[in-house]
Amino acid sequence: MARIMFITNSIGFGGAEKMLAFVANSLFDRGHSCAIVNLGAVPEYVNAYKQSVNESIDVFNLKDEIQQKNRISEIKKVANYAKGFQADVLIGFTNFPNMYAVIVGRMLHIPSIMSERGDPARTLPNTFKDRILKKIIDRASGGVFQTDGAKAFYGMGLQKRGLVIPNPIFIKETVSSVPYEKHEKTVVSVGRLDNKQKRLDIMVQSFSIFLKDHPEYTLKIYGSGDDEGFVKQWCTDLQIIERVKFMGVTRTPMQDISNAGMFLITSDYEGISNSLLEAMAVGLPCVSTDHTPGGARLLITDHENGLLTPTGDAIALAHAMGEFADDPVLAQKCGNNARDVVNRFEARKIIDMWEKYIEKICR
């Protein structure tokens, strides 16, 4: 059994953090020793909503050890902790944790695995600092990518050493199936309120257009983030604020959205969206942008199990929502077909892939 140390910016809410908790908890349950180094490099509101991590997994909060941020001091602290833990392998989640895993792995002569959780072409734009960061990450012993598009961004050596492993879907017994005719006249969205990635400006614009022909609908936005104030102001400016509800962060997203009329995601880029997976798993008709680097297209076949639109196109999004609202047969068909993600991305299959790959890299 391996001694596995994960490095992350946060263990708060978010797709990368949720995946980290899943991998760590699942591998621990299979007999591996696991530990997590939390760099704490996120706003406090993120860490206020911590992922559920097995209490036997040690979490080393680097922010508690270093009062002033200093990369060299942080790397030394991470190396000392990894040495004390006697780690067999280091696994980073997102860019800077990936870099830390590679550097500390080289220092201690142990393998490192980088894990890409989004679209690296957007999170690592072509600045000098980003090119240096990418060069370091390219030297990882292995890499886990959510899509082939994300994998293709990195150097050929890392691509050959790497593996595409999609996100899993989790279905809890507490989520009940709601007959389509009993669904509410609501459009729901779940995610971090970060306009650069999630394009909430496009979301409220598209809903404003949709609302003109479908005034009975309400938009429910689940999540929190720095751009919440901007989104509320945009809704006020568009005179739709009374038809938009800000629901805050939820720990039970599938239960909360299971009786919605449809799900909406307007991101310009994503890895594989956990919230889209969850919405499909509970049978919601889903409208999604065809965001890079290919996660939505991996999940959705247009007009079969959901609707895909170009990124940044509020009119196309409004038209897609209108299709579902005006055609209950199409909406029900897409919602029913969407449930197949439960089989395609079953959690046991995904953790089997992680475990086999980690053992291969350790060898």
PDB file of C-alpha atoms in Angstrom, residues 124-243:
ATOM      1  CA  LEU A 124      -1.856  29.181 -17.778  1.00  0.00           C
ATOM      2  CA  PRO A 125      -1.888  31.949 -20.399  1.00  0.00           C
ATOM      3  CA  ASN A 126       1.326  32.613 -22.252  1.00  0.00           C
ATOM      4  CA  THR A 127       3.070  34.989 -19.833  1.00  0.00           C
ATOM      5  CA  PHE A 128       6.720  34.500 -18.840  1.00  0.00           C
ATOM      6  CA  LYS A 129       5.736  33.311 -15.348  1.00  0.00           C
ATOM      7  CA  ASP A 130       3.201  30.865 -16.780  1.00  0.00           C
ATOM      8  CA  ARG A 131       5.747  29.437 -19.219  1.00  0.00           C
ATOM      9  CA  ILE A 132       8.149  28.791 -16.325  1.00  0.00           C
ATOM     10  CA  LEU A 133       5.336  27.199 -14.296  1.00  0.00           C
ATOM     11  CA  LYS A 134       4.395  24.963 -17.236  1.00  0.00           C
ATOM     12  CA  LYS A 135       8.028  23.899 -17.765  1.00  0.00           C
ATOM     13  CA  ILE A 136       8.208  22.772 -14.136  1.00  0.00           C
ATOM     14  CA  ILE A 137       4.865  20.963 -14.261  1.00  0.00           C
ATOM     15  CA  ASP A 138       5.905  19.231 -17.513  1.00  0.00           C
ATOM     16  CA  ARG A 139       8.614  17.451 -15.495  1.00  0.00           C
ATOM     17  CA  ALA A 140       6.118  15.617 -13.286  1.00  0.00           C
ATOM     18  CA  SER A 141       6.484  11.844 -13.160  1.00  0.00           C
ATOM     19  CA  GLY A 142       2.872  11.527 -14.278  1.00  0.00           C
ATOM     20  CA  GLY A 143      -0.275  13.514 -14.957  1.00  0.00           C
ATOM     21  CA  VAL A 144      -4.031  13.105 -14.622  1.00  0.00           C
ATOM     22  CA  PHE A 145      -6.246  15.065 -17.026  1.00  0.00           C
ATOM     23  CA  GLN A 146     -10.032  15.304 -17.252  1.00  0.00           C
ATOM     24  CA  THR A 147     -10.128  15.572 -21.043  1.00  0.00           C
ATOM     25  CA  ASP A 148      -7.917  14.933 -24.059  1.00  0.00           C
ATOM     26  CA  GLY A 149      -8.082  18.663 -24.791  1.00  0.00           C
ATOM     27  CA  ALA A 150      -6.489  19.496 -21.441  1.00  0.00           C
ATOM     28  CA  LYS A 151      -3.852  16.789 -21.887  1.00  0.00           C
ATOM     29  CA  ALA A 152      -2.832  18.147 -25.304  1.00  0.00           C
ATOM     30  CA  PHE A 153      -1.762  21.471 -23.750  1.00  0.00           C
ATOM     31  CA  TYR A 154       1.251  19.952 -22.004  1.00  0.00           C
ATOM     32  CA  GLY A 155       4.603  18.690 -23.312  1.00  0.00           C
ATOM     33  CA  MET A 156       4.743  15.450 -25.295  1.00  0.00           C
ATOM     34  CA  GLY A 157       6.698  13.694 -22.556  1.00  0.00           C
ATOM     35  CA  LEU A 158       4.058  14.408 -19.908  1.00  0.00           C
ATOM     36  CA  GLN A 159       1.298  13.506 -22.366  1.00  0.00           C
ATOM     37  CA  LYS A 160       2.908  10.077 -22.869  1.00  0.00           C
ATOM     38  CA  ARG A 161       3.293   9.579 -19.121  1.00  0.00           C
ATOM     39  CA  GLY A 162      -0.184  10.901 -18.346  1.00  0.00           C
ATOM     40  CA  LEU A 163      -3.707   9.481 -18.284  1.00  0.00           C
ATOM     41  CA  VAL A 164      -7.191  10.918 -18.853  1.00  0.00           C
ATOM     42  CA  ILE A 165      -9.448  10.183 -15.859  1.00  0.00           C
ATOM     43  CA  PRO A 166     -12.867  11.886 -15.836  1.00  0.00           C
ATOM     44  CA  ASN A 167     -14.722  13.042 -12.741  1.00  0.00           C
ATOM     45  CA  PRO A 168     -17.094  10.581 -11.071  1.00  0.00           C
ATOM     46  CA  ILE A 169     -20.730  11.111 -10.201  1.00  0.00           C
ATOM     47  CA  PHE A 170     -22.093  10.365  -6.757  1.00  0.00           C
ATOM     48  CA  ILE A 171     -25.712   9.423  -6.196  1.00  0.00           C
ATOM     49  CA  LYS A 172     -26.972   9.406  -2.627  1.00  0.00           C
ATOM     50  CA  GLU A 173     -30.020   7.434  -1.615  1.00  0.00           C
ATOM     51  CA  THR A 174     -31.599  10.628  -0.264  1.00  0.00           C
ATOM     52  CA  VAL A 175     -32.021  11.981  -3.815  1.00  0.00           C
ATOM     53  CA  SER A 176     -35.463  10.997  -5.055  1.00  0.00           C
ATOM     54  CA  SER A 177     -36.576  10.943  -8.674  1.00  0.00           C
ATOM     55  CA  VAL A 178     -39.161  13.662  -9.348  1.00  0.00           C
ATOM     56  CA  PRO A 179     -41.651  13.042 -12.213  1.00  0.00           C
ATOM     57  CA  TYR A 180     -41.054  15.646 -14.910  1.00  0.00           C
ATOM     58  CA  GLU A 181     -44.614  16.992 -14.772  1.00  0.00           C
ATOM     59  CA  LYS A 182     -43.996  17.966 -11.123  1.00  0.00           C
ATOM     60  CA  HIS A 183     -40.864  19.981 -11.807  1.00  0.00           C
ATOM     61  CA  GLU A 184     -40.967  23.673 -10.950  1.00  0.00           C
ATOM     62  CA  LYS A 185     -40.772  26.518 -13.455  1.00  0.00           C
ATOM     63  CA  THR A 186     -37.206  27.236 -12.439  1.00  0.00           C
ATOM     64  CA  VAL A 187     -33.814  27.489 -14.093  1.00  0.00           C
ATOM     65  CA  VAL A 188     -31.003  26.527 -11.712  1.00  0.00           C
ATOM     66  CA  SER A 189     -27.255  27.117 -11.698  1.00  0.00           C
ATOM     67  CA  VAL A 190     -24.683  25.784  -9.224  1.00  0.00           C
ATOM     68  CA  GLY A 191     -21.118  27.026  -8.983  1.00  0.00           C
ATOM     69  CA  ARG A 192     -18.596  29.567  -7.796  1.00  0.00           C
ATOM     70  CA  LEU A 193     -19.601  33.156  -8.557  1.00  0.00           C
ATOM     71  CA  ASP A 194     -16.549  33.939 -10.672  1.00  0.00           C
ATOM     72  CA  ASN A 195     -17.465  35.819 -13.828  1.00  0.00           C
ATOM     73  CA  LYS A 196     -14.149  35.320 -15.640  1.00  0.00           C
ATOM     74  CA  GLN A 197     -14.784  31.577 -15.906  1.00  0.00           C
ATOM     75  CA  LYS A 198     -18.501  31.089 -15.257  1.00  0.00           C
ATOM     76  CA  ARG A 199     -19.707  34.057 -17.390  1.00  0.00           C
ATOM     77  CA  LEU A 200     -22.536  35.020 -15.081  1.00  0.00           C
ATOM     78  CA  ASP A 201     -23.020  38.159 -17.157  1.00  0.00           C
ATOM     79  CA  ILE A 202     -24.029  35.926 -20.060  1.00  0.00           C
ATOM     80  CA  MET A 203     -26.215  33.849 -17.720  1.00  0.00           C
ATOM     81  CA  VAL A 204     -28.355  36.765 -16.555  1.00  0.00           C
ATOM     82  CA  GLN A 205     -28.477  38.279 -20.059  1.00  0.00           C
ATOM     83  CA  SER A 206     -29.731  35.002 -21.510  1.00  0.00           C
ATOM     84  CA  PHE A 207     -32.274  34.580 -18.710  1.00  0.00           C
ATOM     85  CA  SER A 208     -33.491  38.147 -19.286  1.00  0.00           C
ATOM     86  CA  ILE A 209     -34.132  37.337 -22.959  1.00  0.00           C
ATOM     87  CA  PHE A 210     -35.752  33.996 -22.076  1.00  0.00           C
ATOM     88  CA  LEU A 211     -37.959  35.667 -19.449  1.00  0.00           C
ATOM     89  CA  LYS A 212     -39.707  37.866 -22.047  1.00  0.00           C
ATOM     90  CA  ASP A 213     -41.527  34.844 -23.472  1.00  0.00           C
ATOM     91  CA  HIS A 214     -41.523  32.793 -20.251  1.00  0.00           C
ATOM     92  CA  PRO A 215     -42.308  35.217 -17.404  1.00  0.00           C
ATOM     93  CA  GLU A 216     -43.405  32.398 -15.100  1.00  0.00           C
ATOM     94  CA  TYR A 217     -39.803  31.150 -14.631  1.00  0.00           C
ATOM     95  CA  THR A 218     -37.382  31.961 -11.805  1.00  0.00           C
ATOM     96  CA  LEU A 219     -33.578  31.700 -11.915  1.00  0.00           C
ATOM     97  CA  LYS A 220     -32.020  30.154  -8.794  1.00  0.00           C
ATOM     98  CA  ILE A 221     -28.262  30.647  -8.409  1.00  0.00           C
ATOM     99  CA  TYR A 222     -26.494  28.395  -5.889  1.00  0.00           C
ATOM    100  CA  GLY A 223     -22.987  29.372  -4.857  1.00  0.00           C
ATOM    101  CA  SER A 224     -20.840  32.165  -3.492  1.00  0.00           C
ATOM    102  CA  GLY A 225     -17.935  34.222  -4.718  1.00  0.00           C
ATOM    103  CA  ASP A 226     -16.283  37.578  -5.142  1.00  0.00           C
ATOM    104  CA  ASP A 227     -18.525  38.574  -8.058  1.00  0.00           C
ATOM    105  CA  GLU A 228     -21.873  38.132  -6.293  1.00  0.00           C
ATOM    106  CA  GLY A 229     -22.355  41.894  -5.937  1.00  0.00           C
ATOM    107  CA  PHE A 230     -21.740  42.426  -9.659  1.00  0.00           C
ATOM    108  CA  VAL A 231     -24.267  39.735 -10.576  1.00  0.00           C
ATOM    109  CA  LYS A 232     -26.939  41.309  -8.379  1.00  0.00           C
ATOM    110  CA  GLN A 233     -26.261  44.705  -9.945  1.00  0.00           C
ATOM    111  CA  TRP A 234     -26.538  43.253 -13.454  1.00  0.00           C
ATOM    112  CA  CYS A 235     -29.883  41.680 -12.509  1.00  0.00           C
ATOM    113  CA  THR A 236     -31.054  45.051 -11.194  1.00  0.00           C
ATOM    114  CA  ASP A 237     -29.919  46.833 -14.358  1.00  0.00           C
ATOM    115  CA  LEU A 238     -31.747  44.250 -16.501  1.00  0.00           C
ATOM    116  CA  GLN A 239     -34.861  44.655 -14.297  1.00  0.00           C
ATOM    117  CA  ILE A 240     -35.009  40.943 -13.511  1.00  0.00           C
ATOM    118  CA  ILE A 241     -33.823  41.034  -9.893  1.00  0.00           C
ATOM    119  CA  GLU A 242     -37.271  39.966  -8.631  1.00  0.00           C
ATOM    120  CA  ARG A 243     -37.064  36.816 -10.786  1.00  0.00           C
TER     121      ARG A 243
END
